[in-house]
PDB file of C-alpha atoms in Angstrom:
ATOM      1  CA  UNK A   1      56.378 253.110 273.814  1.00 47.00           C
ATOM      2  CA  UNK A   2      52.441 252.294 273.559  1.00 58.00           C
ATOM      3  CA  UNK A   3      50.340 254.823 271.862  1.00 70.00           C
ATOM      4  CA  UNK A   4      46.598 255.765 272.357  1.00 83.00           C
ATOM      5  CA  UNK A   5      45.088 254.969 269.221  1.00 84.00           C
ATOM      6  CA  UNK A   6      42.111 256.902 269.035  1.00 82.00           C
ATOM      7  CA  UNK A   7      43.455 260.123 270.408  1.00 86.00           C
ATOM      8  CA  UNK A   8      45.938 259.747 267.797  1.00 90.00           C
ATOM      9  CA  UNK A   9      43.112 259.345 265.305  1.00 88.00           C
ATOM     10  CA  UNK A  10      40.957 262.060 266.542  1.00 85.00           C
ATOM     11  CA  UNK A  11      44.848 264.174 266.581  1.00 90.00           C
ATOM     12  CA  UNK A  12      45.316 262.907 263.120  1.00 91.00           C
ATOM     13  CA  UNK A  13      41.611 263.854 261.857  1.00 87.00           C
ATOM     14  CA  UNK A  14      41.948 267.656 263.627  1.00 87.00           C
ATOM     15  CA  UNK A  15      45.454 267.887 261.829  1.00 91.00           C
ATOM     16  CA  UNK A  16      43.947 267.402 258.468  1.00 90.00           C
ATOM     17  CA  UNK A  17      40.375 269.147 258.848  1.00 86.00           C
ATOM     18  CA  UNK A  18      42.590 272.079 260.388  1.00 86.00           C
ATOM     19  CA  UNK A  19      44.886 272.512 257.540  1.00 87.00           C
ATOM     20  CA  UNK A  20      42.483 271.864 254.331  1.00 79.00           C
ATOM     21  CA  UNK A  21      41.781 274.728 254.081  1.00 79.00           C
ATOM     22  CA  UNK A  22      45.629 275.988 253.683  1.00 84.00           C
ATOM     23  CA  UNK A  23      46.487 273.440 251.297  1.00 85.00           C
ATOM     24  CA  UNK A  24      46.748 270.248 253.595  1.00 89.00           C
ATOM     25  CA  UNK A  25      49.467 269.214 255.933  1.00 93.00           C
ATOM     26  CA  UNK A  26      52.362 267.026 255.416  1.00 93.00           C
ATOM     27  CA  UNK A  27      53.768 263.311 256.630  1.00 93.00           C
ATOM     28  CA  UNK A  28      55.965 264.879 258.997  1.00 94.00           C
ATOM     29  CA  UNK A  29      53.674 267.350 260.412  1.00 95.00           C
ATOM     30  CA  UNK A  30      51.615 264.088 261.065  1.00 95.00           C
ATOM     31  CA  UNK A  31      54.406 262.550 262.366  1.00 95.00           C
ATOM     32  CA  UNK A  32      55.432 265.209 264.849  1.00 95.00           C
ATOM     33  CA  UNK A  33      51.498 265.736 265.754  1.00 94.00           C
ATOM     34  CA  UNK A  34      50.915 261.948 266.609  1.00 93.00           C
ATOM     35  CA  UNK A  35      54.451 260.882 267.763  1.00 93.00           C
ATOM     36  CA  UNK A  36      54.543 257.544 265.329  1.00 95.00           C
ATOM     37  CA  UNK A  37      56.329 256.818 263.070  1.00 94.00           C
ATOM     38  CA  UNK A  38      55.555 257.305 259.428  1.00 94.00           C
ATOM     39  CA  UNK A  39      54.496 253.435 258.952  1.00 95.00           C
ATOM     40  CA  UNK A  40      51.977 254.112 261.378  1.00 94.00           C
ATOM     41  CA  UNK A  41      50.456 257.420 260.127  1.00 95.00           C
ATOM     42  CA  UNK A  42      50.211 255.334 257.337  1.00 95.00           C
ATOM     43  CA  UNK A  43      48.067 253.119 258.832  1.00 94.00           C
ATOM     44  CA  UNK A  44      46.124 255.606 260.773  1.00 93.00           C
ATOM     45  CA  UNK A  45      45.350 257.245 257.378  1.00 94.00           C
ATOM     46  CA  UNK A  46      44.280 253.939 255.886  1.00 93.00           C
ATOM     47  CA  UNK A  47      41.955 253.425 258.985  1.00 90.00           C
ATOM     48  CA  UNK A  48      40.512 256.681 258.927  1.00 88.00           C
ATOM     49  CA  UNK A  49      39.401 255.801 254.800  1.00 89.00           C
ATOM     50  CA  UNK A  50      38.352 253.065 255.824  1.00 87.00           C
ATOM     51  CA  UNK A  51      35.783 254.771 257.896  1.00 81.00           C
ATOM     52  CA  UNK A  52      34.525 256.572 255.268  1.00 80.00           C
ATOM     53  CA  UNK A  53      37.093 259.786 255.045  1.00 84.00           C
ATOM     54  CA  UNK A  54      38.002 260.922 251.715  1.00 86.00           C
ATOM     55  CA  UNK A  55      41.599 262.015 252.558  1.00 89.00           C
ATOM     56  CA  UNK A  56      43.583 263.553 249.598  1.00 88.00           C
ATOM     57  CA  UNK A  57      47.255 262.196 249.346  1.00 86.00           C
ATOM     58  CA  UNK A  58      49.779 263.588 247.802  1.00 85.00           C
ATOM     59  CA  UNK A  59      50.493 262.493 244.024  1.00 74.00           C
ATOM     60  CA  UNK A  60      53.732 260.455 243.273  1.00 64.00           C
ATOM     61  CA  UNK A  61      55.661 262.130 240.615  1.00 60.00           C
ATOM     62  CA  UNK A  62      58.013 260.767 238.661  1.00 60.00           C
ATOM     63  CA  UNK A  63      61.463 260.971 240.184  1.00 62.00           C
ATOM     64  CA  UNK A  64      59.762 261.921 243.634  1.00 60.00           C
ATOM     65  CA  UNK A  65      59.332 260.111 246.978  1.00 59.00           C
ATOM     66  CA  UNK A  66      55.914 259.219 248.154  1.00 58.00           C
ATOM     67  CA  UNK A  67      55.825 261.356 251.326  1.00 52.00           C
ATOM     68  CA  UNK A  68      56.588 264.535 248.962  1.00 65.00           C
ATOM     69  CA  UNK A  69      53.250 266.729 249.280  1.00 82.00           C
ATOM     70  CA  UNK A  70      50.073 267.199 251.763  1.00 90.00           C
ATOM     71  CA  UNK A  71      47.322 265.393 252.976  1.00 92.00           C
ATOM     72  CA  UNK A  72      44.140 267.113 253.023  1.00 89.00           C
ATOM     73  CA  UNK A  73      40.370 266.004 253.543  1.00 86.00           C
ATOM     74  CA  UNK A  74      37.783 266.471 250.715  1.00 80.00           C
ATOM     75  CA  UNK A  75      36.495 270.135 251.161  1.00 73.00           C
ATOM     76  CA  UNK A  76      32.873 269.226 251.262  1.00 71.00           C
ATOM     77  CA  UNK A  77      33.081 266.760 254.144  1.00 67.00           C
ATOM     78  CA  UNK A  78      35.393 268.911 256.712  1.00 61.00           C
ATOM     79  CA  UNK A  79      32.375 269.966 258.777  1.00 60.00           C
ATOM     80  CA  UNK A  80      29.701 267.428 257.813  1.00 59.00           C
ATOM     81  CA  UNK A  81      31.067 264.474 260.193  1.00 59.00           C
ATOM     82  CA  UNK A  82      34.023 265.375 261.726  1.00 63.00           C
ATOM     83  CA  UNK A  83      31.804 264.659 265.204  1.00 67.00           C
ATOM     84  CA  UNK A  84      30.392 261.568 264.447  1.00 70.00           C
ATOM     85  CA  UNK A  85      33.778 260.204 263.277  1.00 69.00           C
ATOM     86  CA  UNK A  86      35.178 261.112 266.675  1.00 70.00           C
ATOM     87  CA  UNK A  87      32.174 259.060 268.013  1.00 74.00           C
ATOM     88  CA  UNK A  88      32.799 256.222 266.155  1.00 74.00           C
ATOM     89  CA  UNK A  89      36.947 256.604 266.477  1.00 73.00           C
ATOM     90  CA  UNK A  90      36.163 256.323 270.558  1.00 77.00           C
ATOM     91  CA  UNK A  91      33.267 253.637 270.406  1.00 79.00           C
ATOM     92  CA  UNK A  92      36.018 251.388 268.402  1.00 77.00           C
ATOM     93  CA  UNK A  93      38.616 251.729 271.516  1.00 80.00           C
ATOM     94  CA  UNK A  94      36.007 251.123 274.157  1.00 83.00           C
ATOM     95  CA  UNK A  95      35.290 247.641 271.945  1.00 82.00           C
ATOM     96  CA  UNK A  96      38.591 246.712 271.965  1.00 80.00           C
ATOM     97  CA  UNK A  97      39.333 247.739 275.829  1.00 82.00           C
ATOM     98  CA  UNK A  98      35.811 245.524 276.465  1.00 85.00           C
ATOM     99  CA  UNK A  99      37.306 242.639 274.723  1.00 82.00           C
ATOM    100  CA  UNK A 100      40.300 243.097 276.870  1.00 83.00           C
ATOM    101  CA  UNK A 101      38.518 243.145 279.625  1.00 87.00           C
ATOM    102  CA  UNK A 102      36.192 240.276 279.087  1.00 88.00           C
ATOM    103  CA  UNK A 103      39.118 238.153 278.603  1.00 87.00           C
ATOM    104  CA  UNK A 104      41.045 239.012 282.042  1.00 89.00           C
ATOM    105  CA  UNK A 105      37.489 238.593 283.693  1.00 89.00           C
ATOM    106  CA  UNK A 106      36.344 234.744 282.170  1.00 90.00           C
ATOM    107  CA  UNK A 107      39.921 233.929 283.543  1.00 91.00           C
ATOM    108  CA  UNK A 108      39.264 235.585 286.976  1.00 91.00           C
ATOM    109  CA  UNK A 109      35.896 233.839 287.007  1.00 91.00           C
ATOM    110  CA  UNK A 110      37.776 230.152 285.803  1.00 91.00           C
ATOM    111  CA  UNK A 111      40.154 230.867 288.655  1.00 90.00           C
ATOM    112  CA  UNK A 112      37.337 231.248 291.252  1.00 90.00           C
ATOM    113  CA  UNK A 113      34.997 228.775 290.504  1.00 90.00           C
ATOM    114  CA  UNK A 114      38.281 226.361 290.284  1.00 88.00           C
ATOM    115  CA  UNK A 115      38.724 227.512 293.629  1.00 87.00           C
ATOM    116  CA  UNK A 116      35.543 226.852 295.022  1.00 88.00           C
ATOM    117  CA  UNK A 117      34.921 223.599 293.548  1.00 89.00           C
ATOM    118  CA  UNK A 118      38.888 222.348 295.411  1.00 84.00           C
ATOM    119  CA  UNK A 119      37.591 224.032 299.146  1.00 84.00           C
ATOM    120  CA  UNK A 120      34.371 222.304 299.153  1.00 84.00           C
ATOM    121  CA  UNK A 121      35.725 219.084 298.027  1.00 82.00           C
ATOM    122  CA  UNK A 122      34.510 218.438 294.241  1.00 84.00           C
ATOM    123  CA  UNK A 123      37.864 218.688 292.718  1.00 79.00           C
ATOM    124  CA  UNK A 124      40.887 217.500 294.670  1.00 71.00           C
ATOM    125  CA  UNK A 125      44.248 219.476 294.954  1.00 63.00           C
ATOM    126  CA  UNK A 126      47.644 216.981 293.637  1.00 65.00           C
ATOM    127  CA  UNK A 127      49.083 217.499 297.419  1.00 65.00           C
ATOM    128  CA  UNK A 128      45.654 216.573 298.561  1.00 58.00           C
ATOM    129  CA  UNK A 129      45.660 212.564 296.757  1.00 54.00           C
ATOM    130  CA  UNK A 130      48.007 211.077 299.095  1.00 51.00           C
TER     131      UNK A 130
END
């Protein structure tokens, strides 16, 4: 089942701004928010650092598992860009859906300048040589 990536990132982002200030929110709760699997709440979290998020993880305790705890964002940066991460979270899928795009439409162009070239003669069609 194909997931929408930066909904799931702006889910994941409201999820954690939303429960700072109760103490944070755990791997499951992100789990059951984004419908992923741990693995990738993993990587959404990594992604969302990697924007610039501080993003408080749990701390691994001797004798615990890693997902033991809650996730929380850095008090002081809740409200300062929450919106301009959203901005940047959506600009990122519109890149990738343009390089999708551009792809499918340098094909479609291939295909009809292949075509014109064969109907007025400058290329010649196999069936055509004999």
């Amino acid at each position: 089942m194909k997931h929408n990536h930066a909904l799931n990132l702006a889910r994941l982002l409201q999820a954690l701004k939303d429960s700072t200030s109760v103490g944070g929110i755990t791997l499951q709760q992100l789990v059951d928010i984004c419908g992923v699997s741990k693995r990738q709440v993993y990587r959404y979290l990594r992604e969302l650092e990697q924007m610039g998020i501080e993003i408080e993880r749990p701390r691994v305790r001797a004798g615990r598992k890693k997902s033991t705890g809650c996730y929380r964002l850095n008090p002081y940066q809740v409200e300062d860009f929450l919106t301009e991460t959203m901005l940047l979270m959506f600009f990122n899928e519109l890149i990738i859906n343009y390089q999708q795009y551009k792809k499918q439409v340098l094909f479609l162009k291939e295909f009809i300048i292949h075509f014109l070239a064969m109907r007025h003669g400058l290329i010649y069609h196999p069936n055509q040589l004999s």
